[in-house]
mmCIF file of C-alpha atoms in Angstrom:
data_model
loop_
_atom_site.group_PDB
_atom_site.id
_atom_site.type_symbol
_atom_site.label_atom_id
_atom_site.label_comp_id
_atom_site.label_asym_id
_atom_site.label_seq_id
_atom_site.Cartn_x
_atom_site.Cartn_y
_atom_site.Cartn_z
ATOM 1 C CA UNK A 1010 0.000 0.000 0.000
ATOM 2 C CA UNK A 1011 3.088 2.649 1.291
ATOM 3 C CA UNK A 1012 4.184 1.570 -2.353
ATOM 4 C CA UNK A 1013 1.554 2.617 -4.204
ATOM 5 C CA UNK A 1014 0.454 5.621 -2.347
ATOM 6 C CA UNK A 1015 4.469 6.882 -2.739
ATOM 7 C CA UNK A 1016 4.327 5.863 -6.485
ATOM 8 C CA UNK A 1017 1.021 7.948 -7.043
ATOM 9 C CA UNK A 1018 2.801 10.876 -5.260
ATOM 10 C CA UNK A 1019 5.386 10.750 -7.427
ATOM 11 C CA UNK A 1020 3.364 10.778 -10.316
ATOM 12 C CA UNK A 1021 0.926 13.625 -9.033
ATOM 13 C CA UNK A 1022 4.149 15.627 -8.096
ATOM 14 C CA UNK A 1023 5.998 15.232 -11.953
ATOM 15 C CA UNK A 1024 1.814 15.968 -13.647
ATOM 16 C CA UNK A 1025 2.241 19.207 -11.679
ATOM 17 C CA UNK A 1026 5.524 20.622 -12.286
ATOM 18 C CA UNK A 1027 5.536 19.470 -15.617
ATOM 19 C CA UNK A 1028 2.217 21.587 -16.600
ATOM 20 C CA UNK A 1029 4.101 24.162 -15.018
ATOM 21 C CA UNK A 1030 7.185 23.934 -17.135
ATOM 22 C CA UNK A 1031 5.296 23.331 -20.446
ATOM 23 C CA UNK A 1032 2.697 25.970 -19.868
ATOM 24 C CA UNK A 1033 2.635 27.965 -23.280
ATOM 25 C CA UNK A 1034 1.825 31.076 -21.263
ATOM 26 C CA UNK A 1035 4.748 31.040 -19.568
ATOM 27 C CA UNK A 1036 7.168 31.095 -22.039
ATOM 28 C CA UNK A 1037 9.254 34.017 -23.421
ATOM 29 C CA UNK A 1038 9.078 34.707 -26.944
ATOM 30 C CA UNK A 1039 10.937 37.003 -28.861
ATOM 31 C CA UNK A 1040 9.163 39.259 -31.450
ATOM 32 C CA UNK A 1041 9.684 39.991 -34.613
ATOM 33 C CA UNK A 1042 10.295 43.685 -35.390
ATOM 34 C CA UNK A 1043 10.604 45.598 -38.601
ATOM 35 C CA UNK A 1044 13.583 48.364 -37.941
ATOM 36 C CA UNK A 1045 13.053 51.201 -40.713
ATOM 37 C CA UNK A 1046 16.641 53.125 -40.554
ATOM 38 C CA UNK A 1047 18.929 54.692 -42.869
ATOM 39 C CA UNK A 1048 21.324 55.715 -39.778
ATOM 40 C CA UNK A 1049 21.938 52.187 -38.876
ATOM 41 C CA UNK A 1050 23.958 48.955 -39.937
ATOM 42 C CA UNK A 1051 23.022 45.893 -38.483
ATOM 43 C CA UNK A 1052 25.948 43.638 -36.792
ATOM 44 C CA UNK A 1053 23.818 40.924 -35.114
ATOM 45 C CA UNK A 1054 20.347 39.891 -35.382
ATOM 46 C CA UNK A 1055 19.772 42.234 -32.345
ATOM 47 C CA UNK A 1056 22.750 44.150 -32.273
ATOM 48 C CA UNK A 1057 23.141 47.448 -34.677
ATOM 49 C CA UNK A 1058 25.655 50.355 -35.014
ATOM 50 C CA UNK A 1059 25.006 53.700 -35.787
ATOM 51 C CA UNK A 1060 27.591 56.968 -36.556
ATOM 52 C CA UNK A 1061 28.740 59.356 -33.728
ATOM 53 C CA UNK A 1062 26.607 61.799 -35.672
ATOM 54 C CA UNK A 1063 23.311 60.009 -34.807
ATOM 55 C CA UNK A 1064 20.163 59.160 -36.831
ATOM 56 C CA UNK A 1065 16.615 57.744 -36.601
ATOM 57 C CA UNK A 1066 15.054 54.860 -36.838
ATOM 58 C CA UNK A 1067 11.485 53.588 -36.194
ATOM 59 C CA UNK A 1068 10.582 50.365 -34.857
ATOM 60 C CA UNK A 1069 7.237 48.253 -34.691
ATOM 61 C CA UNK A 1070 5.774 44.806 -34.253
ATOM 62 C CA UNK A 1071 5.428 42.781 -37.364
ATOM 63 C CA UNK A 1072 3.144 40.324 -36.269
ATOM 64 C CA UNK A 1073 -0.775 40.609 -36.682
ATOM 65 C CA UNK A 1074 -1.366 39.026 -33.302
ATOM 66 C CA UNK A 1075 0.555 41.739 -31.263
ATOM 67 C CA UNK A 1076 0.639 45.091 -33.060
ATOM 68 C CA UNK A 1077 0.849 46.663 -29.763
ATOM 69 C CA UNK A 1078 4.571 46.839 -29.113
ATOM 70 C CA UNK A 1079 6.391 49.514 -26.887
ATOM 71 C CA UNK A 1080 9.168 50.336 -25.338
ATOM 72 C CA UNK A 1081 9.277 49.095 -21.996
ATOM 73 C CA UNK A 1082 13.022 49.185 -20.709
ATOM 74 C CA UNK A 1083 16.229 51.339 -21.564
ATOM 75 C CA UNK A 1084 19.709 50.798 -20.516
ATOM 76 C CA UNK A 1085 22.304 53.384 -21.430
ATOM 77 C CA UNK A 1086 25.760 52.312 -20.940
ATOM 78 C CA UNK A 1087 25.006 50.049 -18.361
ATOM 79 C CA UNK A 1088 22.678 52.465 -16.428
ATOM 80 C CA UNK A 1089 19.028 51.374 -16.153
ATOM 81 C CA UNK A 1090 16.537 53.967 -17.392
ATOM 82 C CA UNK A 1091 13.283 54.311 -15.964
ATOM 83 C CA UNK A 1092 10.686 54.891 -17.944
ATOM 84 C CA UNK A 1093 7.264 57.469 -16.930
ATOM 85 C CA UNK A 1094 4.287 55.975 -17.633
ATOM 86 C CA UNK A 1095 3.052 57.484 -20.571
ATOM 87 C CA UNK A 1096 -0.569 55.724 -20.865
ATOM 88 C CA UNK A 1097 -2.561 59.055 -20.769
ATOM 89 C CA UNK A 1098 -1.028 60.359 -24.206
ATOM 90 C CA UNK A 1099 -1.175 56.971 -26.193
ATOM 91 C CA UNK A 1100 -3.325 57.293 -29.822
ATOM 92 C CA UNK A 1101 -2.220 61.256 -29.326
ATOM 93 C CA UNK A 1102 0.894 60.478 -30.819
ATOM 94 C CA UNK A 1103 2.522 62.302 -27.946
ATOM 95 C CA UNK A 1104 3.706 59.724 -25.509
ATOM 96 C CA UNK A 1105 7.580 60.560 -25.385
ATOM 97 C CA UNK A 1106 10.583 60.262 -23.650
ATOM 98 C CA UNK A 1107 13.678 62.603 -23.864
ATOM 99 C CA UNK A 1108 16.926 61.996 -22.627
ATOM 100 C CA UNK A 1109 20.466 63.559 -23.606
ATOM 101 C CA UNK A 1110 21.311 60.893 -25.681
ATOM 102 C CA UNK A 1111 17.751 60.933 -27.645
ATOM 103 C CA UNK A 1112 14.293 60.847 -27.663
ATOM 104 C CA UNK A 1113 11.739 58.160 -27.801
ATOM 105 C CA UNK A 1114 8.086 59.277 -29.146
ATOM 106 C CA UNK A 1115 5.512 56.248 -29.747
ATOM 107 C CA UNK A 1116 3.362 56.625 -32.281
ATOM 108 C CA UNK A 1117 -0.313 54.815 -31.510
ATOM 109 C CA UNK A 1118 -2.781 56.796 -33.465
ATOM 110 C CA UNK A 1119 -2.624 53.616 -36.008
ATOM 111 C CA UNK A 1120 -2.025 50.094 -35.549
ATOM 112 C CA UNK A 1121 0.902 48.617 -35.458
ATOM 113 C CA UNK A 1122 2.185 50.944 -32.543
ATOM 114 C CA UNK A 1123 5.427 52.621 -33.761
ATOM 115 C CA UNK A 1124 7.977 53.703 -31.916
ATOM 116 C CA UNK A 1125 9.656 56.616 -33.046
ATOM 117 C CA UNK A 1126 13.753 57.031 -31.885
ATOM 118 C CA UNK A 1127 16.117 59.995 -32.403
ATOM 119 C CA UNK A 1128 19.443 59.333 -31.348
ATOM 120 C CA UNK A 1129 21.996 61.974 -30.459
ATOM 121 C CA UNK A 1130 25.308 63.212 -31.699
ATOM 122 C CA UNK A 1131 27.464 61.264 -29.547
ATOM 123 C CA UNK A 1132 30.436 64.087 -28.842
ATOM 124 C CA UNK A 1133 32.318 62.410 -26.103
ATOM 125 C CA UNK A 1134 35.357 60.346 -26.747
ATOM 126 C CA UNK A 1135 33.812 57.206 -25.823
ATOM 127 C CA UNK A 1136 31.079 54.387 -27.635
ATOM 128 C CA UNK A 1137 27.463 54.762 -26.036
ATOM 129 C CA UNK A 1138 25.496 51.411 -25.807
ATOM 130 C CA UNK A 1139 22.044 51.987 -25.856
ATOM 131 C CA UNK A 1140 20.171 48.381 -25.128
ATOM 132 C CA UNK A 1141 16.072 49.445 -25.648
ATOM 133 C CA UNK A 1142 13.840 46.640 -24.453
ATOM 134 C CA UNK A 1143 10.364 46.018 -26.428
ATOM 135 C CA UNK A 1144 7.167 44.321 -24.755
ATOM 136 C CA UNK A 1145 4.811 43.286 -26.966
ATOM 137 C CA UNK A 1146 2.392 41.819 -25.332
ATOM 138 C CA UNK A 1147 3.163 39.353 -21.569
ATOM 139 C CA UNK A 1148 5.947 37.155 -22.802
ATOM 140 C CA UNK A 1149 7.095 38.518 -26.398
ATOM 141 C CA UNK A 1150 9.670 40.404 -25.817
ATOM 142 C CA UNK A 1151 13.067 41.635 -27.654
ATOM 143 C CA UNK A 1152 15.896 43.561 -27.214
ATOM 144 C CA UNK A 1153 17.890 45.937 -29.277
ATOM 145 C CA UNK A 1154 21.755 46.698 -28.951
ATOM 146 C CA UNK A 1155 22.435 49.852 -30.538
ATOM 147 C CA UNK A 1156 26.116 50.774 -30.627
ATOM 148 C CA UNK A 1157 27.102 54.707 -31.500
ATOM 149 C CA UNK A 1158 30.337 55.196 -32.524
ATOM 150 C CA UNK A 1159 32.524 58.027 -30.778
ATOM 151 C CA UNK A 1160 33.226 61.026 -31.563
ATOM 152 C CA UNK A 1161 37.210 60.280 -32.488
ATOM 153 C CA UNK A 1162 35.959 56.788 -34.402
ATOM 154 C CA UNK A 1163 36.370 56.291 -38.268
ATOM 155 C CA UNK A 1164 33.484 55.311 -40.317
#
């Protein structure tokens, strides 16, 4: 009896943490973004470059299921952003953040949401890493790398 009792434990106990581990819902997807950009070359699927001078480039959500995309994290050169909550100026085309590097406006008036990014001039002597994080919608999720060159760096 111990036997079978234990046995059916066992098998309750790997049923439960197994719907845990497969549970679709819980897994982190990344999403695929379109990048429009004529500042920008691409080194790595997520990983880009972009002159000391600066440039723009606009990013949104290619996938029909989850044309809401924003920016939802920002890490300059190691430093954590935070971010203001900008929910009160979505479909206004006004939700923005601005920072010395750049500015980020999102663009929700039309679907897919579009986020809008100026970079900079980068006029110290050193590379800025900009890492901007993307939530699309619970799990999907991607992050960029964008590298700007220095001031003193050749093209």
């Amino acid at each position: 009896m111990k036997k079978i009792l234990g046995t059916l434990l066992i098998l309750t106990n790997i049923v439960i943490f197994s719907g845990c581990i497969l549970n679709e819902d819980e897994k982190f997807n990344p999403v695929a973004l379109k990048i429009e950009s004529t500042d920008l070359t691409q080194t790595t699927r997520d990983e880009y470059t972009i002159p000391a001078g600066g440039g723009q480039l606009t990013v949104y959500s290619t996938e029909e299921k989850n044309p809401f995309c924003f920016v939802n994290w920002l890490e300059i050169n190691g430093i954590e952003c935070y971010l203001d909550s900008v929910e009160n100026d979505l479909y206004n085309d006004k939700a923005d953040y601005s920072y010395d590097w750049g500015e980020i406006i999102i663009s929700s008036a039309t679907l897919p949401v579009k986020n809008n990014i100026t970079i900079r001039p980068n006029l110290s002597e050193k590379e800025r890493k900009i890492r901007i994080g993307f939530n699309c919608f619970r799990y999907d999720y991607r992050i960029l790398d964008i590298i700007q060159l220095s001031n003193e760096s050749k093209p």
